[in-house]
């Protein structure tokens, strides 16, 4: 296994201990899961989606069967629509067999949709099972798999408005196994999706650097630049795990920084009917946060334009097309009752807890919706 790195994510509470391993060839060695966790399990559950099952899930299932007595997979339809509380019991049903016990391990292999749902299931099934994530999208490797936030969405009665991650828990997996080889099969749009979060880390924390980020848009990235890719992923993981370890339950306010671009981003995501990916919505949300920061005099026009140009240079959107502004406002009101935003002073300098008057929020939305 070349270029493998193990990060330990120590939490303030000693009972929370999450190991993150990032490298190449990890999926070929599923025994790693049990040796790193130092456990023996006779029953493993796999949650995955239909795309990932065909690419990697069935392979994992077969190799796990050589290591443990029972392996049961629940294969869910791919996409955000699966993150629906009404569909959850159907996803759990295959897991409800006689071997299910407190020693059962649940492995979620897939993108952020799968790890969010799998994490949620692992936190409620038998009141909590050991959870392992194998994130297979760039977005899930740099962001969604870290920090312990799990959850599903809530839809209104006529299935028009979705409230993202309305129902969820904070339940850390014991292990996150990031195999960069799985990124080889990702569609370019999904690389772009992950880039949305990587751009967030760059703008908010100044890391990874611009030149490191540029390699992500390169073709044959995984084959030609695997060490650089691992290094970019690690930098993002380190920022997130460090913050999360100091504020695991989002109480001190530190963790709020990670929501940079997400306040408006989530509201756009809930109103866009899947026309924009999560990463694209975050980019649009950063553009709105930058506009508010400019209007409040926190940044000057030059810095504002620098942020917008940076987003655009990675082919990410700074505005959203064909969106009903009322829907976005509605989502924002439901999601963000305190009216506080994460704003920016400079690249690498975020400021939390910023009160923004409603008329300025609306102005920022008018600015990002075409
Ligand atoms: N918990 C958190 O802290 C957190 C943070 C950020 C995002 N999220 C959540 O993550 C979700 C988005 O995750 P995502 O962008 O990974 O989307 P996703 O899970 O829907 O995956 C995107 C698509 O890629 C496919 N796919 C996955 N891995 C693949 C691979 N290796 N090769 C080819 N195709 C593959 C999937 O089947 C799917 O069609 C959102 O629901 C968002 O709310 C959670």
XYZ file of C-alpha atoms and ligand atoms in Angstrom:
414
model
C 0.000 0.000 0.000
C 1.808 3.093 -1.199
C 1.281 6.484 0.404
C -0.897 5.452 3.284
C -1.521 7.855 6.127
C -3.279 7.334 9.405
C -4.766 10.269 11.288
C -6.124 9.723 14.725
C -9.016 11.981 15.517
C -8.928 12.325 19.279
C -12.044 13.891 20.673
C -12.324 15.796 23.904
C -14.507 13.043 25.227
C -12.370 9.967 25.630
C -15.101 7.608 24.450
C -14.954 9.127 20.972
C -12.003 7.918 18.991
C -12.065 8.043 15.242
C -9.180 6.841 13.077
C -8.887 8.162 9.552
C -6.741 6.248 7.100
C -6.079 7.654 3.651
C -4.077 6.006 0.921
C -4.040 3.716 -2.082
C -4.946 0.014 -2.263
C -6.789 0.021 1.068
C -9.952 -1.573 -0.264
C -7.980 -4.658 -1.318
C -7.156 -5.230 2.343
C -10.455 -5.266 4.278
C -8.733 -7.139 7.094
C -7.278 -3.701 7.898
C -10.674 -2.729 9.292
C -10.484 -5.353 12.010
C -6.789 -4.964 12.734
C -6.977 -1.159 13.066
C -10.069 -1.395 15.229
C -8.633 -4.340 17.128
C -11.973 -6.137 17.080
C -13.362 -9.471 16.012
C -16.838 -9.359 14.585
C -18.876 -12.241 13.266
C -21.525 -10.036 11.727
C -21.002 -7.158 9.318
C -23.635 -5.016 7.646
C -22.834 -3.078 4.490
C -24.790 -0.019 3.435
C -24.087 1.182 -0.079
C -25.844 2.598 -3.124
C -26.518 0.809 -6.395
C -23.659 2.491 -8.320
C -21.070 1.863 -5.627
C -22.297 -1.689 -5.025
C -21.540 -2.559 -8.663
C -18.163 -0.802 -8.590
C -16.777 -1.769 -5.160
C -19.512 -2.984 -2.771
C -19.927 -6.504 -4.168
C -16.148 -6.945 -4.165
C -15.982 -5.828 -0.525
C -18.897 -8.115 0.342
C -17.072 -11.104 -1.189
C -13.763 -10.417 0.532
C -15.461 -9.767 3.890
C -17.251 -13.116 3.607
C -13.833 -14.726 3.803
C -13.168 -12.925 7.092
C -16.488 -12.906 8.962
C -19.410 -15.311 9.389
C -22.287 -13.192 8.113
C -22.207 -10.241 5.767
C -25.474 -8.555 4.804
C -25.768 -5.721 2.304
C -28.480 -3.131 1.981
C -28.210 -1.487 -1.420
C -30.093 1.800 -1.660
C -30.877 3.897 -4.756
C -28.115 6.439 -5.372
C -28.756 10.138 -4.852
C -29.970 12.659 -2.283
C -33.594 11.436 -2.593
C -32.547 8.406 -0.566
C -31.818 10.686 2.403
C -35.529 10.643 3.227
C -36.739 9.622 6.674
C -39.723 7.883 5.054
C -37.394 5.500 3.212
C -35.207 4.662 6.175
C -37.057 1.639 7.548
C -36.905 -0.020 4.115
C -33.126 0.474 4.050
C -32.776 -0.998 7.545
C -34.988 -4.058 6.921
C -32.271 -6.281 5.349
C -30.187 -5.740 8.507
C -32.856 -7.086 10.849
C -31.728 -10.706 11.020
C -31.039 -13.080 13.894
C -27.317 -12.315 14.073
C -27.855 -8.616 14.715
C -26.232 -7.761 18.030
C -24.276 -5.044 19.792
C -21.107 -6.545 18.258
C -22.341 -6.013 14.728
C -20.289 -3.580 12.665
C -21.910 -1.450 9.991
C -19.748 -0.414 7.045
C -21.017 2.428 4.868
C -19.301 2.449 1.500
C -20.213 5.243 -0.896
C -20.508 9.000 -1.152
C -21.789 11.428 1.472
C -25.369 10.278 0.984
C -24.439 6.739 1.992
C -22.167 7.769 4.884
C -24.809 10.214 6.225
C -27.532 7.543 6.105
C -25.245 4.715 7.243
C -23.958 6.849 10.095
C -27.527 7.672 11.127
C -28.569 4.018 11.001
C -25.494 3.019 13.009
C -26.414 5.532 15.693
C -30.024 4.351 16.101
C -29.957 0.637 15.298
C -29.928 -1.191 18.650
C -29.218 2.276 20.091
C -25.830 2.459 18.416
C -23.450 0.126 16.579
C -19.784 0.435 15.684
C -19.551 2.257 12.403
C -16.938 2.262 9.619
C -17.013 4.589 6.626
C -15.387 3.896 3.290
C -16.031 7.186 1.473
C -15.758 6.847 -2.294
C -16.339 10.419 -3.489
C -13.896 13.282 -3.183
C -16.502 15.249 -1.233
C -17.025 12.440 1.223
C -13.266 11.899 1.678
C -12.485 15.557 2.405
C -15.619 16.410 4.309
C -18.747 14.297 4.727
C -17.059 11.304 6.353
C -15.392 13.386 9.057
C -16.923 14.992 12.107
C -19.652 12.571 13.047
C -22.658 14.432 11.651
C -25.185 11.922 10.372
C -28.657 12.511 9.092
C -31.503 12.477 6.647
C -33.673 15.155 5.047
C -37.261 16.102 5.761
C -39.623 16.821 2.857
C -42.848 18.822 3.057
C -46.189 17.126 2.347
C -46.210 17.781 -1.389
C -42.543 16.816 -1.740
C -41.546 20.258 -2.989
C -39.428 21.650 -0.214
C -36.686 19.704 1.489
C -35.087 20.583 4.803
C -31.552 19.242 4.615
C -30.274 17.038 7.402
C -33.223 17.983 9.607
C -33.111 14.661 11.434
C -29.765 13.353 12.535
C -27.268 12.601 15.237
C -23.652 13.180 16.046
C -22.158 9.693 16.000
C -18.559 9.242 14.956
C -17.463 6.229 12.990
C -14.619 4.305 14.631
C -12.753 4.247 11.348
C -12.788 6.169 8.080
C -10.938 4.321 5.328
C -10.272 6.582 2.334
C -8.964 4.702 -0.683
C -8.065 7.215 -3.394
C -8.220 4.449 -6.012
C -12.012 4.559 -5.739
C -11.927 8.128 -7.053
C -10.774 6.812 -10.460
C -14.322 5.907 -11.426
C -15.800 9.253 -10.366
C -17.544 11.363 -12.967
C -15.897 14.774 -13.512
C -18.992 16.452 -11.989
C -18.319 14.612 -8.755
C -14.705 15.801 -8.713
C -16.141 19.319 -9.098
C -18.519 18.594 -6.244
C -15.591 17.756 -3.951
C -13.738 20.795 -5.188
C -16.538 22.982 -3.768
C -15.552 21.894 -0.250
C -11.810 22.018 -1.011
C -12.246 25.611 -2.246
C -14.055 26.311 1.049
C -11.013 25.086 2.995
C -8.700 27.175 0.829
C -10.762 30.376 1.147
C -11.536 29.832 4.830
C -8.229 28.470 6.091
C -5.709 29.112 3.323
C -5.012 25.364 3.090
C -4.573 23.511 0.765
C -2.744 26.100 -1.292
C -3.915 27.279 -4.692
C -1.196 25.364 -6.532
C -2.052 22.159 -4.644
C -5.706 22.622 -5.509
C -4.931 23.076 -9.189
C -3.820 19.443 -9.481
C -7.319 18.291 -8.578
C -8.709 19.478 -11.896
C -6.065 17.491 -13.796
C -7.095 14.481 -15.879
C -5.955 11.051 -14.657
C -5.408 12.634 -11.296
C -5.427 9.418 -9.304
C -2.957 7.601 -11.569
C -0.519 10.459 -12.090
C -0.609 12.493 -8.911
C -1.595 10.089 -6.170
C 0.777 11.463 -3.542
C -0.274 15.050 -4.216
C -3.899 14.024 -4.135
C -3.436 12.252 -0.791
C -1.717 15.377 0.528
C -4.636 17.660 -0.489
C -7.169 15.269 1.030
C -5.125 15.024 4.248
C -4.913 18.815 4.597
C -8.683 19.123 4.393
C -9.219 16.205 6.772
C -6.796 17.711 9.288
C -8.577 21.082 9.316
C -11.936 19.466 9.833
C -10.798 16.915 12.421
C -8.951 19.518 14.439
C -11.989 21.776 14.623
C -14.332 18.925 15.339
C -12.095 17.564 18.091
C -12.395 20.897 19.922
C -16.111 21.291 19.335
C -17.532 17.801 18.729
C -21.125 18.761 19.514
C -21.167 22.202 17.882
C -21.447 23.999 21.200
C -18.429 26.310 21.500
C -19.037 27.970 18.144
C -15.706 26.824 16.699
C -17.371 24.265 14.509
C -19.539 26.967 12.956
C -16.590 27.916 10.779
C -17.046 24.706 8.851
C -20.457 26.017 7.814
C -18.855 28.797 5.801
C -20.895 29.016 2.592
C -23.361 26.443 3.873
C -26.037 28.752 5.279
C -27.149 29.998 1.881
C -25.691 26.857 0.244
C -28.105 24.535 2.038
C -31.060 26.829 1.308
C -30.149 26.829 -2.399
C -29.634 23.062 -2.363
C -33.102 22.550 -0.898
C -34.712 24.731 -3.559
C -32.827 23.701 -6.697
C -34.379 20.279 -7.324
C -30.993 18.647 -7.674
C -29.836 21.039 -10.413
C -26.742 21.875 -8.383
C -24.580 19.487 -6.402
C -23.725 20.075 -2.744
C -20.260 21.391 -3.656
C -21.713 23.751 -6.235
C -24.258 25.019 -3.678
C -21.421 25.620 -1.193
C -19.600 27.663 -3.866
C -22.777 29.715 -4.446
C -23.129 30.073 -0.662
C -19.519 31.331 -0.363
C -20.295 33.862 -3.081
C -23.310 35.079 -0.998
C -21.220 35.179 2.215
C -18.541 37.179 0.387
C -21.212 39.622 -0.849
C -22.516 40.101 2.699
C -18.924 40.536 3.958
C -18.356 43.202 1.292
C -21.620 44.988 2.144
C -20.712 45.018 5.847
C -17.285 46.456 5.039
C -15.417 43.375 6.245
C -13.640 42.957 2.914
C -12.945 45.423 0.129
C -14.015 45.039 -3.500
C -10.592 43.663 -4.489
C -10.773 40.794 -1.996
C -14.412 40.168 -2.917
C -13.540 39.831 -6.608
C -10.539 37.651 -5.748
C -12.846 35.210 -3.947
C -15.338 35.158 -6.830
C -12.588 34.678 -9.435
C -11.069 31.887 -7.413
C -14.390 30.034 -7.313
C -14.903 30.588 -11.045
C -11.360 29.421 -11.860
C -12.361 25.944 -10.661
C -15.474 25.972 -12.877
C -17.677 26.321 -9.838
C -20.760 28.594 -9.944
C -21.062 31.935 -8.143
C -24.742 32.345 -9.097
C -27.681 29.940 -9.418
C -30.008 29.912 -12.443
C -33.785 29.431 -12.489
C -34.337 29.387 -8.767
C -37.365 30.762 -6.930
C -35.964 33.261 -4.428
C -39.022 32.769 -2.164
C -38.156 29.072 -1.844
C -34.582 29.904 -0.864
C -35.748 32.484 1.709
C -38.232 29.975 3.079
C -35.514 27.332 3.485
C -33.158 29.847 5.034
C -35.752 30.891 7.619
C -36.390 27.275 8.615
C -32.710 26.373 8.760
C -31.255 29.553 10.212
C -33.396 30.949 12.946
C -30.684 32.974 14.705
C -29.813 35.116 11.661
C -26.073 34.592 12.327
C -23.591 33.971 9.514
C -19.970 32.950 9.038
C -18.351 35.803 7.150
C -14.864 36.567 5.940
C -12.168 39.157 6.647
C -9.587 37.792 4.241
C -8.516 34.516 2.637
C -7.865 32.276 5.654
C -9.725 34.539 8.100
C -13.286 33.581 8.889
C -15.453 35.281 11.489
C -18.353 33.513 13.128
C -21.533 34.660 14.821
C -22.105 37.624 12.516
C -25.605 39.077 12.710
C -26.926 39.979 9.267
C -30.122 42.049 8.857
C -32.848 40.358 6.794
C -32.771 42.982 4.024
C -29.046 42.345 3.470
C -29.638 38.578 3.372
C -32.312 39.127 0.707
C -29.984 41.461 -1.225
C -27.291 38.764 -1.169
C -29.775 36.214 -2.498
C -30.847 38.587 -5.291
C -27.156 38.842 -6.120
C -26.632 35.069 -6.426
C -29.926 34.085 -8.099
C -30.426 34.719 -11.808
N -22.020 14.677 7.388
C -21.364 15.719 6.954
O -20.603 16.352 7.698
C -21.524 16.148 5.524
C -20.672 17.116 4.973
C -20.809 17.427 3.633
C -21.797 16.811 2.869
N -22.621 15.902 3.430
C -23.674 15.250 2.649
O -23.062 14.484 1.615
C -24.029 14.322 0.570
C -23.345 14.504 -0.750
O -22.336 13.527 -0.871
P -21.685 13.164 -2.287
O -21.421 14.404 -3.004
O -20.614 12.219 -2.040
O -22.919 12.514 -3.090
P -23.437 11.037 -3.315
O -23.244 10.201 -2.148
O -24.827 11.169 -3.847
O -22.498 10.526 -4.494
C -22.574 11.148 -5.756
C -22.741 10.134 -6.887
O -21.512 9.463 -7.102
C -21.712 8.063 -7.102
N -20.467 7.494 -6.627
C -20.007 7.425 -5.355
N -18.762 6.963 -5.335
C -18.414 6.723 -6.617
C -17.230 6.267 -7.248
N -16.131 6.001 -6.551
N -17.221 6.142 -8.605
C -18.313 6.461 -9.321
N -19.453 6.927 -8.787
C -19.497 7.042 -7.455
C -22.921 7.845 -6.235
O -23.558 6.633 -6.542
C -23.770 9.049 -6.604
O -24.471 8.806 -7.788
C -25.113 15.333 0.816
O -26.263 14.669 1.255
C -24.561 16.221 1.927
O -25.571 16.730 2.768
C -22.494 15.550 4.733
